[in-house]
């Protein structure tokens, strides 16, 4: 009888010990799971950083961080987020660069930028561009490259747009404008892993005569793309002499 009472007395202790062991076991499983999760996250972060900083091309010693360090000088004048010129919508992916001309001869880059900004108040149309290159080669950035611009119709979701100022009635660019557009286009190609084959005109999207000179002069457009290729070598090699 005494032995039975002793067994009954010790039973709660054994149960308590089993619960304690089970609790320690469960906690060890939790810590193991957390450790594995942390390891997976570290691997993902490492791979992501590597992808972001990998070379412009397989045979290039230059990284994207170095490309950004050598970008053209930008006057960043971002538009206010609004429904008419900067919707704030993320770009799905950058698959191309679209070249435009402003269709208002003599207007400056900042004037075109301000026109886009004022659309939030006038509501007259929906229009914008990521960049506007001015008559003296200045580059005004209106929209982050991670967002869409209202510039290229059904290609808004996967392209970056560049508006180009001009003086001449035929739509040809000033030399300073041309040089800056080439550098900007090449930089964007390097940054997003594109080639000159991914550089198109607004005309190629909609049939609109934009940029006018480079629609009416196919030879000039071919030379434009060659010049982009030439400058792109600067980013691929890190050498101004190609």
PDB file of N, CA and C in Angstrom, residues 21 30 106 125 130 153 168 185:
ATOM      1  N   UNK A  21      11.143  17.918 -20.606  1.00  0.00           N
ATOM      2  CA  UNK A  21      11.979  17.430 -21.713  1.00  0.00           C
ATOM      3  C   UNK A  21      11.326  17.749 -23.057  1.00  0.00           C
ATOM      4  N   UNK A  30      12.409  24.713 -32.573  1.00  0.00           N
ATOM      5  CA  UNK A  30      12.125  26.096 -32.974  1.00  0.00           C
ATOM      6  C   UNK A  30      13.413  26.834 -33.313  1.00  0.00           C
ATOM      7  N   UNK A 106      12.988  75.129 -79.518  1.00  0.00           N
ATOM      8  CA  UNK A 106      13.489  76.247 -78.724  1.00  0.00           C
ATOM      9  C   UNK A 106      13.205  76.151 -77.242  1.00  0.00           C
ATOM     10  N   UNK A 125      -3.888  66.717 -70.212  1.00  0.00           N
ATOM     11  CA  UNK A 125      -3.502  65.450 -70.836  1.00  0.00           C
ATOM     12  C   UNK A 125      -2.647  64.670 -69.843  1.00  0.00           C
ATOM     13  N   UNK A 130      11.013  60.239 -68.419  1.00  0.00           N
ATOM     14  CA  UNK A 130      11.980  60.050 -67.339  1.00  0.00           C
ATOM     15  C   UNK A 130      13.044  61.148 -67.362  1.00  0.00           C
ATOM     16  N   UNK A 153       3.133  55.106 -74.810  1.00  0.00           N
ATOM     17  CA  UNK A 153       1.917  54.321 -75.047  1.00  0.00           C
ATOM     18  C   UNK A 153       1.979  52.942 -74.396  1.00  0.00           C
ATOM     19  N   UNK A 168      16.105  73.413 -84.495  1.00  0.00           N
ATOM     20  CA  UNK A 168      15.908  73.427 -85.937  1.00  0.00           C
ATOM     21  C   UNK A 168      14.565  72.830 -86.349  1.00  0.00           C
ATOM     22  N   UNK A 185      21.914  57.510 -72.929  1.00  0.00           N
ATOM     23  CA  UNK A 185      21.379  56.250 -73.459  1.00  0.00           C
ATOM     24  C   UNK A 185      22.336  55.100 -73.192  1.00  0.00           C
TER      25      UNK A 185
END
